[in-house]
Short mmCIF file of C-alpha atoms in Angstrom, two decimals:
data_model
loop_
_atom_site.label_atom_id
_atom_site.label_comp_id
_atom_site.label_asym_id
_atom_site.label_seq_id
_atom_site.Cartn_x
_atom_site.Cartn_y
_atom_site.Cartn_z
CA MET A 323 31.70 4.63 -17.34
CA GLU A 324 34.33 2.69 -15.35
CA ARG A 325 37.98 3.46 -14.90
CA GLU A 326 40.42 0.66 -15.40
CA PRO A 327 41.84 -1.13 -13.56
CA ASP A 328 40.32 -0.21 -10.20
CA ILE A 329 36.69 1.11 -10.78
CA PRO A 330 34.18 -1.03 -12.63
CA ALA A 331 31.18 0.44 -14.42
CA TRP A 332 28.17 1.47 -12.27
CA ALA A 333 30.24 1.17 -9.12
CA PRO A 334 28.88 3.23 -6.17
CA LEU A 335 31.33 6.00 -5.18
CA LEU A 336 31.68 7.55 -1.75
CA TYR A 337 33.24 11.07 -1.56
CA GLN A 338 34.59 12.57 1.68
CA LEU A 339 34.55 16.41 1.80
CA GLN A 340 36.28 18.76 4.19
CA LEU A 341 35.20 22.37 4.76
CA LEU A 342 38.27 24.55 4.59
CA ASN A 343 36.97 28.10 4.67
CA ILE A 344 33.84 30.26 5.03
CA ARG A 345 33.46 33.66 3.41
CA GLU A 346 30.83 36.19 4.41
CA LYS A 347 28.38 37.40 1.75
CA PRO A 348 29.83 40.60 0.28
CA ASP A 349 27.86 43.84 0.38
CA ALA A 350 26.58 44.53 -3.14
CA LEU A 351 27.51 48.17 -2.81
CA THR A 352 31.16 47.27 -2.19
CA LEU A 353 31.31 45.22 -5.46
CA PRO A 354 32.40 46.73 -8.77
CA ILE A 355 29.42 47.28 -11.09
CA ALA A 356 30.75 44.68 -13.50
CA ASP A 357 30.73 42.04 -10.74
CA ARG A 358 27.21 43.00 -9.74
CA ILE A 359 26.03 42.50 -13.27
CA ARG A 360 27.86 39.16 -13.61
CA ILE A 361 26.62 37.70 -10.25
CA GLY A 362 23.12 39.11 -10.68
CA ASN A 363 22.73 37.58 -14.12
CA GLN A 364 23.96 34.22 -12.91
CA LYS A 365 21.25 34.20 -10.23
CA ARG A 366 18.66 35.44 -12.76
CA GLU A 367 19.60 32.64 -15.17
CA ARG A 368 19.26 30.14 -12.27
CA GLY A 369 15.73 31.56 -11.81
CA ASN A 370 14.94 31.08 -15.46
CA PHE A 371 16.18 27.45 -15.17
CA HIS A 372 13.80 26.78 -12.28
CA PHE A 373 10.94 28.58 -14.04
CA GLN A 374 11.27 26.38 -17.09
CA ARG A 375 11.04 23.32 -14.83
CA GLU A 376 7.88 24.85 -13.26
CA GLU A 377 9.68 25.23 -9.91
CA PHE A 378 8.15 28.66 -9.42
CA SER A 379 8.99 29.04 -5.73
CA LEU A 380 12.70 28.36 -6.39
CA ALA A 381 12.57 30.68 -9.41
CA ALA A 382 11.10 33.52 -7.33
CA ARG A 383 13.75 33.00 -4.67
CA ALA A 384 16.56 33.15 -7.30
CA TYR A 385 15.11 36.31 -8.80
CA CYS A 386 15.00 37.97 -5.32
CA MET A 387 18.67 37.01 -4.75
CA ALA A 388 19.55 38.53 -8.13
CA LEU A 389 17.74 41.81 -7.18
CA ASP A 390 19.76 41.96 -3.98
CA VAL A 391 22.93 42.07 -6.09
CA LEU A 392 21.57 44.20 -8.95
CA THR A 393 21.38 47.33 -6.91
CA THR A 394 21.47 50.66 -8.73
CA ARG A 395 22.88 52.79 -5.89
CA SER A 396 26.31 54.05 -6.71
CA ARG A 397 29.10 54.50 -4.14
CA ASP A 398 30.13 58.02 -3.15
CA GLY A 399 32.24 59.72 -5.80
CA ASP A 400 31.11 57.46 -8.63
CA ASN A 401 29.45 60.07 -10.74
CA ASP A 402 31.50 59.95 -13.98
CA ALA A 403 29.91 59.11 -17.33
CA ALA A 404 31.30 55.56 -17.45
CA VAL A 405 29.86 54.69 -14.05
CA ALA A 406 26.51 56.23 -14.97
CA GLU A 407 26.41 54.07 -18.13
CA GLU A 408 27.13 50.91 -16.09
CA GLU A 409 24.50 51.89 -13.52
CA GLU A 410 22.01 52.19 -16.40
CA GLU A 411 22.94 48.70 -17.50
CA VAL A 412 22.38 47.44 -13.95
CA GLN A 413 18.91 49.04 -13.97
CA ASP A 414 18.03 47.33 -17.29
CA TYR A 415 18.88 43.90 -15.83
CA ARG A 416 16.92 44.80 -12.69
CA VAL A 417 13.85 45.53 -14.78
CA LYS A 418 14.16 42.19 -16.55
CA CYS A 419 14.51 40.41 -13.24
CA LEU A 420 11.52 42.20 -11.71
CA ASN A 421 9.31 41.24 -14.73
CA ASN A 422 10.43 37.61 -14.32
CA LEU A 423 9.67 37.71 -10.63
CA ALA A 424 6.21 39.10 -11.25
CA THR A 425 5.54 36.31 -13.70
CA ALA A 426 6.70 33.71 -11.16
CA GLN A 427 4.46 35.30 -8.50
CA LEU A 428 1.46 35.04 -10.83
CA LYS A 429 2.17 31.36 -11.29
CA LEU A 430 2.21 31.04 -7.56
CA GLU A 431 -1.13 32.98 -7.37
CA GLN A 432 0.56 35.69 -5.30
CA TYR A 433 -1.44 38.45 -6.95
CA ASP A 434 -0.77 41.24 -4.51
CA GLU A 435 2.91 40.55 -4.62
CA ALA A 436 2.84 40.47 -8.44
CA LEU A 437 1.07 43.89 -8.50
CA HIS A 438 3.71 45.34 -6.12
CA THR A 439 6.55 43.94 -8.25
CA SER A 440 4.99 45.26 -11.45
CA ARG A 441 4.75 48.72 -9.87
CA ASP A 442 8.42 48.46 -8.99
CA VAL A 443 9.15 47.93 -12.66
CA LEU A 444 7.12 51.05 -13.59
CA PHE A 445 8.97 53.06 -10.99
CA LEU A 446 12.24 52.25 -12.85
CA GLU A 447 10.76 52.22 -16.36
CA PRO A 448 7.39 53.98 -16.61
CA ASN A 449 6.82 52.88 -20.24
CA ASN A 450 7.47 49.19 -19.77
CA VAL A 451 4.51 47.66 -21.68
CA LYS A 452 4.70 44.23 -20.03
CA ALA A 453 4.51 45.80 -16.57
CA LEU A 454 1.77 48.21 -17.67
CA PHE A 455 -0.36 45.37 -19.09
CA ARG A 456 0.23 43.16 -16.01
CA THR A 457 -0.59 46.04 -13.63
CA GLY A 458 -3.72 46.99 -15.50
CA LYS A 459 -5.01 43.44 -15.59
CA LEU A 460 -4.39 42.88 -11.85
CA LEU A 461 -6.01 46.20 -10.98
CA SER A 462 -9.04 45.21 -13.08
CA ASP A 463 -9.30 41.83 -11.34
CA LYS A 464 -9.16 43.67 -7.97
CA GLY A 465 -12.06 45.95 -9.04
CA GLU A 466 -9.95 49.13 -9.26
CA TYR A 467 -11.37 49.95 -12.65
CA LYS A 468 -10.42 53.63 -12.96
CA GLU A 469 -6.70 53.08 -12.38
CA ALA A 470 -6.83 49.88 -14.48
CA MET A 471 -8.35 51.80 -17.43
CA GLU A 472 -5.67 54.51 -17.25
CA THR A 473 -2.88 51.93 -17.06
CA LEU A 474 -4.17 49.78 -19.95
CA LYS A 475 -4.79 52.86 -22.15
CA LYS A 476 -1.15 53.88 -21.61
CA ALA A 477 -0.02 50.38 -22.64
CA LEU A 478 -2.29 50.54 -25.72
CA LYS A 479 -0.90 53.92 -26.71
CA LEU A 480 2.65 52.43 -26.61
CA GLU A 481 1.73 49.27 -28.48
CA PRO A 482 -1.58 49.83 -30.35
CA ALA A 483 -1.19 46.59 -32.33
CA THR A 484 -1.02 44.23 -29.34
CA LYS A 485 -4.19 42.13 -29.29
CA ALA A 486 -3.95 41.13 -25.65
CA ILE A 487 -4.29 44.76 -24.55
CA HIS A 488 -7.44 45.23 -26.66
CA VAL A 489 -8.93 42.02 -25.19
CA GLU A 490 -8.26 43.16 -21.62
CA LEU A 491 -9.68 46.63 -22.28
CA SER A 492 -12.81 45.00 -23.68
CA LYS A 493 -13.23 42.90 -20.56
CA LEU A 494 -12.72 45.95 -18.41
CA VAL A 495 -15.35 47.95 -20.26
CA LYS A 496 -17.85 45.12 -19.70
CA ARG A 497 -17.01 44.99 -16.02
CA GLN A 498 -17.45 48.73 -15.68
CA SER A 499 -20.88 48.67 -17.40
CA GLY A 500 -22.03 46.14 -14.85
CA GLY A 501 -24.13 43.01 -15.41
CA ASN A 502 -22.81 42.20 -18.88
CA ASP A 503 -20.55 39.50 -17.60
CA THR A 504 -23.50 37.77 -15.84
CA GLN A 505 -25.48 37.31 -19.04
CA LYS A 506 -25.93 33.71 -20.11
CA TRP A 507 -23.58 32.69 -22.85
CA LYS A 508 -24.60 29.90 -25.19
CA ALA A 509 -21.61 28.13 -26.62
CA LYS A 510 -21.44 26.87 -30.15
CA PRO A 511 -20.91 23.16 -30.76
CA SER A 512 -17.35 23.72 -31.85
CA GLU A 513 -16.57 25.62 -28.69
CA VAL A 514 -18.01 22.83 -26.51
CA PHE A 515 -16.69 19.72 -28.22
CA GLY A 516 -13.63 21.08 -30.03
CA GLU A 517 -12.86 20.91 -33.67
CA ASN A 518 -13.72 17.23 -34.23
CA ILE A 519 -17.51 17.40 -33.63
CA ALA A 520 -18.65 15.06 -36.44
CA PRO A 521 -20.00 12.36 -34.03
CA PHE A 522 -22.14 15.01 -32.30
CA LEU A 523 -23.80 16.45 -35.40
CA ILE A 524 -27.09 15.17 -36.82
CA PRO A 525 -27.58 15.66 -40.56
CA SER A 526 -30.34 18.09 -41.29
CA LYS A 527 -33.49 16.60 -42.82
CA LYS A 528 -34.02 17.60 -46.44
CA LYS A 529 -37.34 17.65 -48.24
CA PRO A 530 -37.56 14.95 -50.92
CA SER A 531 -37.34 16.27 -54.40
CA GLY A 532 -38.75 14.48 -57.41
CA ILE A 533 -39.84 10.80 -57.23
CA SER A 534 -39.42 9.15 -53.85
CA TRP A 535 -37.12 6.16 -53.59
CA LYS A 536 -39.84 4.34 -51.67
CA PHE A 537 -42.20 4.78 -54.65
CA LEU A 538 -39.63 3.39 -57.06
CA LEU A 539 -38.96 0.35 -54.83
CA GLY A 540 -42.73 -0.36 -54.58
CA ALA A 541 -43.03 -0.08 -58.37
CA LEU A 542 -40.13 -2.51 -58.83
CA VAL A 543 -41.69 -5.04 -56.45
CA VAL A 544 -45.01 -4.88 -58.33
CA ALA A 545 -43.24 -5.34 -61.69
CA LEU A 546 -41.29 -8.34 -60.44
CA GLY A 547 -44.51 -9.88 -59.03
CA SER A 548 -46.29 -9.45 -62.36
CA LEU A 549 -43.27 -11.05 -64.20
CA VAL A 550 -43.26 -14.04 -61.89
CA THR A 551 -47.02 -14.53 -62.27
CA SER A 552 -46.71 -14.41 -66.11
CA VAL A 553 -43.96 -17.01 -66.04
CA ILE A 554 -46.03 -19.33 -63.86
CA LEU A 555 -49.14 -19.03 -66.06
CA THR A 556 -47.07 -19.64 -69.23
CA ALA A 557 -45.61 -22.85 -67.72
CA ARG A 558 -49.06 -24.17 -66.83
CA ASN A 559 -50.34 -23.60 -70.38
#
């Protein structure tokens, strides 16, 4: 952007920094609850930033750092109603952070870790539908069908209108019955080629109705031939 009169536009700048002080990382339990929430949310938002950029390893690391700060253990003597309400707020943010961490772990194909994290969510919030669905799906993929069925049924009871839960339960029933998933599945043309399948379709042959166009063309040729012959004979006479 330049700065007159001494720095032209696009000039390379060299900065020299000096380290003045180092502070040790504070113990989360010594921080006021409001500071825990503020710092924890900053780190969680940093994780969301990395997740949106598909930097899942960095996102998972940021979520873990947030969880280190968002501790729900109160200091001795902090048992009044105000502190209890703040601790509940910390737990709510911790649940959100754990759900985000599990999603990042799934992106990294860390399925056992994602299952463990999802169970941590359910320990804090047993009726968390996202964690129930994720746990049930992971258990089903691991072949632990009985526990998966109980978990997904609980999620369905809480949100009976959620289509994804119905789909996963249907898959689980097929897996439990055994062999159904191994049946050959014949795809329809639209499922193979997509919506635009016109070049791949062959028009069906229809039976001719009425007088054939070939018959009409032959008759026309004969009529023209007769007309030409008549004209020639007339000219000779």
